[in-house]
Structure formats: C-alpha cells, structure tokens
Amino acid sequence: MQNLLSEIWSSLKQNKLRTALTGFAVSWGIFIIVVLLGAGNGLMNALMSNAGDEIRQIMRVYPGSTSKPYKGLKENTWIRFSDRDMTFTEEFSDLIDDVYGTVSFSDTLALGKETISSYIMGVSPEYLKSSNWVRLIAGRFINKLDMDECRRSIVIDDSAASQLLGDDESYTKIIGKDITVGLNSFKVVGIFEADEGSWGHDSFAPYSTVRKMRVEGTWMNHIDFKFHGLETKQQNDDFEKAYKRAMSTFHNADPEDTRTTYIWNMYMDNKEMNKAMSIIRTALWILGILTLLSGVVGVSNIMLITVKERTHEFGIRKALGAKPGSILKLIVVESIVITAFFGYLGMVAGMAVDKLLDNTIGAHPMDIGVTQLYVFKNIGVGLDVAVEATLLLIVAGTIAGIIPAWKGARIRPIEALREGK
Amino acid sequence: MLIELKDVNKTYQGAQPLHVLKGINLSIEKGEFVSIMGSSGSGKSTLLNILGILDNYDSGEYRIDGKLIWDLSETKAAEYRNKMIGFIFQSYNLIGFKTAVENVELPLFYQGVSRHKRHEMAMEYLDKLGLAQWAGHYPNEMSGGQKQRVAIARALITKPDIILADEPTGALDSRTSVEIMDLLKELNEKEKMTIIVVTHESGVANYTNKIIHIKDGVIGQIEENSRHDATAFGSENGMLK
C-alpha cells in the first residue's frame, strides 16, 4: 500500500494545477451536500423541535356538538366530557393504555403585591410529552406524586415568573415560593418558556388537584390517551371512526354523527410529518449527489486524460512486468485518493459553514410582527451524514476511476511503447 | 536451447493484410550474443516483439527454455516478461518522474520485492554500471549514454534469461555507442548473459558473435562472427558509424 501511495503521490505532484482543479470540483460537490443537508436539518429542526424523538402514540379528543337531532337531543347541542368519558374508553382497552384528562379555569396569580391573570390547566404528568409548545426551562413539571396526593403544585411561564417577582431578572428564584391562586396557595415547582406567540399566561397544576377544586360541573377540555397497535392509516381511521361512534352513542347522539367529538391523532400527524421530512431529506441528498456528480465526471475526465498522457509510461511498466490488474489498481486508487482527500476538505468546509450559519441566522429568530419565528435551528449535519458522505466519496472515486482504469489496463504494451516515439 | 522458434508466422490484419513474418525458424542458445539485422520493414521489430512477449504470433511455436509461449493472458505474459526478459530500448524508455534508482527498482516492484531490498539491489546495479552517484537524478538530468546505462541496469536487475536490445545505440553518438556495445559484450562474456540485439547497423551487429539476417519476413543468412570482421555495410576498421 505504501508503494502504491508513493507512486500516486509522485504522479499527482506531476500535475499540481490539474489535481487542484479536479479536487476543487469534488470539494465543491461535497461542500454543497453538507451545507444543503445542514440547512435542511436546521429547517426541519425549526419545524419540529422534537425531531428525532420516537413518534408518540397519543390521540387527543375534544368535545364537539351534535350535527343532527336524535332521540330528543336537539341539533347543535354541546357535548361535554366528564370523568365518565375517561373510563368509557375501557371498551377499547386492548388498544388504549392510559387516559388523561385536562380541566382548566382562569384565575389570578399573586405574589405579594404583584398579580397577573392566568389560564390554569389541570394536567397529568404526561401532558409535557404530548405538547411541543411547553419547554421546561427550570424546576420540574407536574409529577405522579402531585397527582396522587392532589398537591398544590404549579408550573408557570417565565414571563409570569419575572412579573410576579417584580424587576428581578433571575426569575428562577420563584421556584419553591408559594403564590396565591385565587383563594388557594400553590407552590411553584417549575418554569417553562412562554410561547412567543401566546397571549396571556398559562400555568399547569395537577389534574387531580384542579379536578377536586372544581367539583361543580367539571367539564374537561379534552381527553388524551396513549394507544398502541395502530400502525397503518387504515387502522387509525377505522379506530377513530369506531371511537367516535361509541362516543356519540355514549352521549345519546346519533351513532353516525361524527361531529360530537374531534380527534387529533398526533401519531398520524407525526408520521405524516416524518414522511414529509424524509422526502425533503431525500430531495436534498439527490440535489447534493447531482452536484457531486459533476465533480465525479470531472475526476473521471481528468483520469481519462491522465491515462492518455501516461499511455507510454504504462507501456513501459507493462513491458517491465506490470500486470493489467496493477495498472487498474494504480488508477482507481489514484482516483479514490483525489476524491477522498478533496472531498474531505469540502466536508470540513461545509461543516464550518454550517456552524457559521447556525451561529448567525440559526441563532436569531425572524420577526414576523405578531411573533418571532425560528426558520432555522441547529443547522448542521451529524456524524451519520459525515460517515455516509465519506462512503459516498469512496464510491464516487471508484466510479470515477473505473472507466479510465479499465482503459489504462487494456493498453497493449507495443502500441503504448510506440506512442511515445 | 534457450530460444526456439518453429515456423512462426505473423500477419497484420487490415484493409491490406500484411504477412510480416513468413515462417521464422530460429534457435538461440544460452549465453549467446546475437544480432538480428535487417532493414526497416524486414520484420525484425515484429520478431523482437514476439521474442519479448509483447506481441503474439498467428501460427508456429515459440519456446523460451522449453516453455511454450502461446495464448498467454495479459497477466501471465506480464509475469513472463518480468521474470525472463530484460528490455533495452532505443529511446531508453525511462519514466521521467522517477529518479535513476527508482527506474531501476521498477521491475522488482512488480515482483513484490520489499522497498528496502529493491533499493539496495538497484544501487548495487547502478554502482556496477558506474552510476552510483547519479542514483538520485532524474532522466532529463543525464546524458544519453548514462540513460542507456540506467536502462541496462533496469534490464539486468531481475536476472533475466534474455536481454533484448532494440537498436540500443540508435539515439547515441558514436563514442557512446562504442561504450554501450562494449558494455553489452562484457556482460555476455563475464556474466554469460544471453543477449539479442536488433539493429540495422552493421557496425553494431559486428560486436555480436552471430548475425542473423532477416529480409522480407524470412531468415536469410546466419553469419558466425566470432572474429568480428563483418563489415559489409559498416564503416572502415569495424568502428561504429
């Protein structure tokens, strides 16, 4: 191998400019791939901050209203969810694992003299996982102990925290403090990042606690349930249909009435999203590979010229005992060395540009008036892409070298020797 | 018998097929120093190519040391060339971007000899030809005679059965030509190398012990020349040119 490399080195040294120009084409190709994929990843990360997470199998059911009269129930009657709607899902117990309800009310949060109004949701610990917009930045979320013991714990948003504390910048100090919610005292256990787009404040308390406080007519906002075993779109659709029918029947509405409940199937949504993202990713790869292809053609072209120029030399080598295989190897390895070396440079440059982009446009959200929006987030490629790109380069180098190498190996020594004269 | 050709025929196919070798019969023994002489178009280059396993023949039989050279794969032919034949060309055919010593090493590279070993051997051969101090020089830094001596070192390094020299003095001035022919003669006498020189110069042929005349694709006269007085076409005094 060392012999082969020193042979290649001396031949590359012969044509520095040509080697550099060819190398540039390859570098450029792989550079484009890395930047495209990096930017694509950034775009997708911004679209879905939880990209890469496993797909959660959760459905959220909202109450609706009847769309037709049925057995004395008038049209446009609002359906209301109560605790019974949660136990009712036992009918589907082979598919549904856990059910969580959410109840809410609006009230005043107060700490000392500072007061703000907030929309307080009684949720289960699982709520955090099913809601992309809630990003915990300090403390913890509602946990199982809060639920089981009906503790008066509350999670508030960061702007609420700093308002309640006054001018204090270090709003995390509010964790552990007791605040007044309406007439009750709650302990702040965590802070989440307020959604830039949301109006007013949101807070979270244990479902069980809120449920207990609001005995009179506790209607639920929605019911979440975790399920399993629904893989295809057909299975999901069938399940949703059956669930709606059961729900309508349960609420004495027409079983065929589909508007009594609305189902948000996060699993299918995520699945569709992932599908869309994989299409984007594939499209970016294809674009990148097409760009790289021009580099490969360049290398191939140069190798063909090299073979042509070195015909006489190959003739000498063959006369001295070089086998066709050794000529073939010499050219293919030379092609791989050029492609891999310059490709690697391109990859490193591409990663550097990704990093630069991430620190500039990736770090600043775009202001669109009412709210701010991240267009790119975490621009860059992972180790997997780097490894894939490296493999791609080796394959590309081999492809680029194979035709010239084959031509070189087939040179007949007498013709080759004659050529130089 | 080291080299044996029996009724070797070669035709170049084309619009006008050219029958170049018309039944060549030839035997060369180990340790002989012979020349194949003929004018251009006589078929001597084709014969040389066949002898050097650089080209194939259409019919007949060619054996080196009893081994039949027929229908060889490129790989096998390369292996035979590497082991059995040392080439010396008119235009030296050194690789320009390799130093003298690297050029001499090349046949050993294709034998898979280790880097260190082949360098050592190449230096030894260069030294033998008085070029040790030129080892690190590139061909374009050397004179014609030096280049040809590097080529001879390269031909000798694998200890081949046959040295094939194709117009070895064709590109050299007369003084250097004499040096090179003296060197070949010495190799034949001291090292018992079998050397076949292809030439159209009688002065060169006169150095050899046997002159095989080839004309229109057939072997003509075979001249014993142990007294080195064959000056039919050469200059006076048997000198070259």
GROMACS .gro file of N, CA and C in nm, chain A residues 339-404:
model
  198
  339THR      N    1  -1.043   1.198  -0.482
  339THR     CA    2  -1.181   1.223  -0.440
  339THR      C    3  -1.192   1.231  -0.289
  340ALA      N    4  -1.131   1.134  -0.221
  340ALA     CA    5  -1.145   1.128  -0.076
  340ALA      C    6  -1.077   1.248  -0.011
  341PHE      N    7  -0.957   1.279  -0.056
  341PHE     CA    8  -0.884   1.390   0.007
  341PHE      C    9  -0.957   1.522  -0.011
  342PHE      N   10  -0.991   1.553  -0.136
  342PHE     CA   11  -1.056   1.682  -0.161
  342PHE      C   12  -1.200   1.682  -0.110
  343GLY      N   13  -1.263   1.565  -0.116
  343GLY     CA   14  -1.398   1.554  -0.061
  343GLY      C   15  -1.398   1.584   0.087
  344TYR      N   16  -1.295   1.533   0.154
  344TYR     CA   17  -1.286   1.555   0.298
  344TYR      C   18  -1.269   1.704   0.327
  345LEU      N   19  -1.185   1.769   0.247
  345LEU     CA   20  -1.169   1.915   0.264
  345LEU      C   21  -1.303   1.985   0.249
  346GLY      N   22  -1.379   1.943   0.144
  346GLY     CA   23  -1.510   2.004   0.119
  346GLY      C   24  -1.604   1.981   0.235
  347MET      N   25  -1.596   1.861   0.292
  347MET     CA   26  -1.684   1.827   0.403
  347MET      C   27  -1.653   1.914   0.524
  348VAL      N   28  -1.524   1.928   0.552
  348VAL     CA   29  -1.485   2.010   0.667
  348VAL      C   30  -1.529   2.155   0.645
  349ALA      N   31  -1.509   2.205   0.522
  349ALA     CA   32  -1.550   2.342   0.491
  349ALA      C   33  -1.702   2.357   0.504
  350GLY      N   34  -1.774   2.256   0.455
  350GLY     CA   35  -1.920   2.259   0.464
  350GLY      C   36  -1.967   2.262   0.608
  351MET      N   37  -1.900   2.184   0.693
  351MET     CA   38  -1.937   2.181   0.834
  351MET      C   39  -1.908   2.315   0.900
  352ALA      N   40  -1.797   2.375   0.859
  352ALA     CA   41  -1.761   2.506   0.915
  352ALA      C   42  -1.868   2.609   0.877
  353VAL      N   43  -1.913   2.604   0.751
  353VAL     CA   44  -2.016   2.698   0.707
  353VAL      C   45  -2.148   2.672   0.780
  354ASP      N   46  -2.180   2.545   0.801
  354ASP     CA   47  -2.299   2.510   0.879
  354ASP      C   48  -2.293   2.573   1.017
  355LYS      N   49  -2.175   2.562   1.077
  355LYS     CA   50  -2.156   2.615   1.212
  355LYS      C   51  -2.176   2.767   1.211
  356LEU      N   52  -2.118   2.828   1.107
  356LEU     CA   53  -2.128   2.974   1.093
  356LEU      C   54  -2.275   3.016   1.076
  357LEU      N   55  -2.346   2.943   0.991
  357LEU     CA   56  -2.488   2.973   0.968
  357LEU      C   57  -2.567   2.955   1.097
  358ASP      N   58  -2.532   2.849   1.169
  358ASP     CA   59  -2.604   2.822   1.293
  358ASP      C   60  -2.584   2.935   1.393
  359ASN      N   61  -2.463   2.991   1.394
  359ASN     CA   62  -2.435   3.099   1.488
  359ASN      C   63  -2.493   3.233   1.442
  360THR      N   64  -2.528   3.245   1.315
  360THR     CA   65  -2.585   3.370   1.266
  360THR      C   66  -2.736   3.357   1.246
  361ILE      N   67  -2.777   3.305   1.130
  361ILE     CA   68  -2.922   3.301   1.108
  361ILE      C   69  -2.992   3.198   1.195
  362GLY      N   70  -2.917   3.097   1.240
  362GLY     CA   71  -2.980   2.995   1.324
  362GLY      C   72  -3.004   3.045   1.466
  363ALA      N   73  -2.925   3.148   1.505
  363ALA     CA   74  -2.934   3.194   1.644
  363ALA      C   75  -3.038   3.304   1.663
  364HIS      N   76  -3.081   3.366   1.553
  364HIS     CA   77  -3.175   3.476   1.565
  364HIS      C   78  -3.309   3.441   1.503
  365PRO      N   79  -3.415   3.450   1.582
  365PRO     CA   80  -3.546   3.422   1.526
  365PRO      C   81  -3.588   3.535   1.431
  366MET      N   82  -3.671   3.500   1.336
  366MET     CA   83  -3.716   3.601   1.241
  366MET      C   84  -3.839   3.669   1.301
  367ASP      N   85  -3.842   3.804   1.292
  367ASP     CA   86  -3.954   3.879   1.346
  367ASP      C   87  -4.061   3.892   1.239
  368ILE      N   88  -4.178   3.834   1.266
  368ILE     CA   89  -4.283   3.848   1.165
  368ILE      C   90  -4.399   3.931   1.220
  369GLY      N   91  -4.366   4.031   1.302
  369GLY     CA   92  -4.469   4.122   1.351
  369GLY      C   93  -4.530   4.076   1.482
  370VAL      N   94  -4.632   3.991   1.473
  370VAL     CA   95  -4.700   3.949   1.596
  370VAL      C   96  -4.615   3.856   1.680
  371THR      N   97  -4.530   3.783   1.615
  371THR     CA   98  -4.449   3.690   1.692
  371THR      C   99  -4.314   3.671   1.625
  372GLN      N  100  -4.228   3.597   1.693
  372GLN     CA  101  -4.097   3.566   1.635
  372GLN      C  102  -4.092   3.419   1.601
  373LEU      N  103  -4.020   3.391   1.495
  373LEU     CA  104  -4.022   3.256   1.443
  373LEU      C  105  -3.880   3.212   1.409
  374TYR      N  106  -3.848   3.093   1.450
  374TYR     CA  107  -3.719   3.036   1.408
  374TYR      C  108  -3.738   2.969   1.273
  375VAL      N  109  -3.659   3.014   1.175
  375VAL     CA  110  -3.666   2.949   1.044
  375VAL      C  111  -3.567   2.833   1.043
  376PHE      N  112  -3.453   2.856   1.108
  376PHE     CA  113  -3.351   2.752   1.116
  376PHE      C  114  -3.316   2.730   1.263
  377LYS      N  115  -3.292   2.608   1.297
  377LYS     CA  116  -3.249   2.578   1.433
  377LYS      C  117  -3.152   2.461   1.427
  378ASN      N  118  -3.041   2.474   1.499
  378ASN     CA  119  -2.939   2.368   1.499
  378ASN      C  120  -2.900   2.325   1.359
  379ILE      N  121  -2.853   2.420   1.280
  379ILE     CA  122  -2.806   2.389   1.146
  379ILE      C  123  -2.682   2.301   1.157
  380GLY      N  124  -2.676   2.199   1.075
  380GLY     CA  125  -2.557   2.115   1.076
  380GLY      C  126  -2.592   1.971   1.049
  381VAL      N  127  -2.486   1.892   1.024
  381VAL     CA  128  -2.510   1.752   0.998
  381VAL      C  129  -2.448   1.670   1.110
  382GLY      N  130  -2.500   1.554   1.130
  382GLY     CA  131  -2.450   1.467   1.235
  382GLY      C  132  -2.337   1.380   1.186
  383LEU      N  133  -2.285   1.299   1.277
  383LEU     CA  134  -2.176   1.207   1.242
  383LEU      C  135  -2.222   1.108   1.136
  384ASP      N  136  -2.352   1.071   1.143
  384ASP     CA  137  -2.403   0.974   1.046
  384ASP      C  138  -2.387   1.026   0.903
  385VAL      N  139  -2.421   1.155   0.884
  385VAL     CA  140  -2.410   1.213   0.750
  385VAL      C  141  -2.263   1.218   0.707
  386ALA      N  142  -2.176   1.251   0.803
  386ALA     CA  143  -2.033   1.257   0.772
  386ALA      C  144  -1.983   1.121   0.725
  387VAL      N  145  -2.026   1.018   0.795
  387VAL     CA  146  -1.984   0.882   0.757
  387VAL      C  147  -2.042   0.845   0.621
  388GLU      N  148  -2.171   0.877   0.603
  388GLU     CA  149  -2.235   0.847   0.474
  388GLU      C  150  -2.165   0.920   0.360
  389ALA      N  151  -2.131   1.046   0.386
  389ALA     CA  152  -2.065   1.127   0.282
  389ALA      C  153  -1.928   1.068   0.248
  390THR      N  154  -1.858   1.020   0.352
  390THR     CA  155  -1.727   0.960   0.328
  390THR      C  156  -1.740   0.836   0.240
  391LEU      N  157  -1.838   0.752   0.274
  391LEU     CA  158  -1.861   0.632   0.194
  391LEU      C  159  -1.897   0.671   0.051
  392LEU      N  160  -1.981   0.774   0.042
  392LEU     CA  161  -2.023   0.822  -0.090
  392LEU      C  162  -1.901   0.863  -0.173
  393LEU      N  163  -1.807   0.930  -0.105
  393LEU     CA  164  -1.687   0.977  -0.175
  393LEU      C  165  -1.605   0.861  -0.228
  394ILE      N  166  -1.592   0.757  -0.146
  394ILE     CA  167  -1.512   0.643  -0.189
  394ILE      C  168  -1.579   0.576  -0.308
  395VAL      N  169  -1.712   0.563  -0.298
  395VAL     CA  170  -1.785   0.504  -0.410
  395VAL      C  171  -1.769   0.592  -0.534
  396ALA      N  172  -1.782   0.724  -0.514
  396ALA     CA  173  -1.772   0.818  -0.626
  396ALA      C  174  -1.634   0.809  -0.690
  397GLY      N  175  -1.531   0.802  -0.606
  397GLY     CA  176  -1.394   0.793  -0.657
  397GLY      C  177  -1.374   0.666  -0.738
  398THR      N  178  -1.431   0.557  -0.689
  398THR     CA  179  -1.418   0.430  -0.761
  398THR      C  180  -1.488   0.439  -0.897
  399ILE      N  181  -1.610   0.496  -0.893
  399ILE     CA  182  -1.685   0.508  -1.019
  399ILE      C  183  -1.608   0.597  -1.117
  400ALA      N  184  -1.555   0.706  -1.063
  400ALA     CA  185  -1.482   0.800  -1.149
  400ALA      C  186  -1.359   0.734  -1.210
  401GLY      N  187  -1.298   0.643  -1.134
  401GLY     CA  188  -1.172   0.586  -1.180
  401GLY      C  189  -1.187   0.462  -1.266
  402ILE      N  190  -1.303   0.399  -1.258
  402ILE     CA  191  -1.313   0.264  -1.314
  402ILE      C  192  -1.299   0.262  -1.467
  403ILE      N  193  -1.363   0.358  -1.533
  403ILE     CA  194  -1.355   0.356  -1.681
  403ILE      C  195  -1.213   0.390  -1.728
  404PRO      N  196  -1.154   0.500  -1.678
  404PRO     CA  197  -1.016   0.529  -1.716
  404PRO      C  198  -0.922   0.414  -1.681
   0.00000   0.00000   0.00000
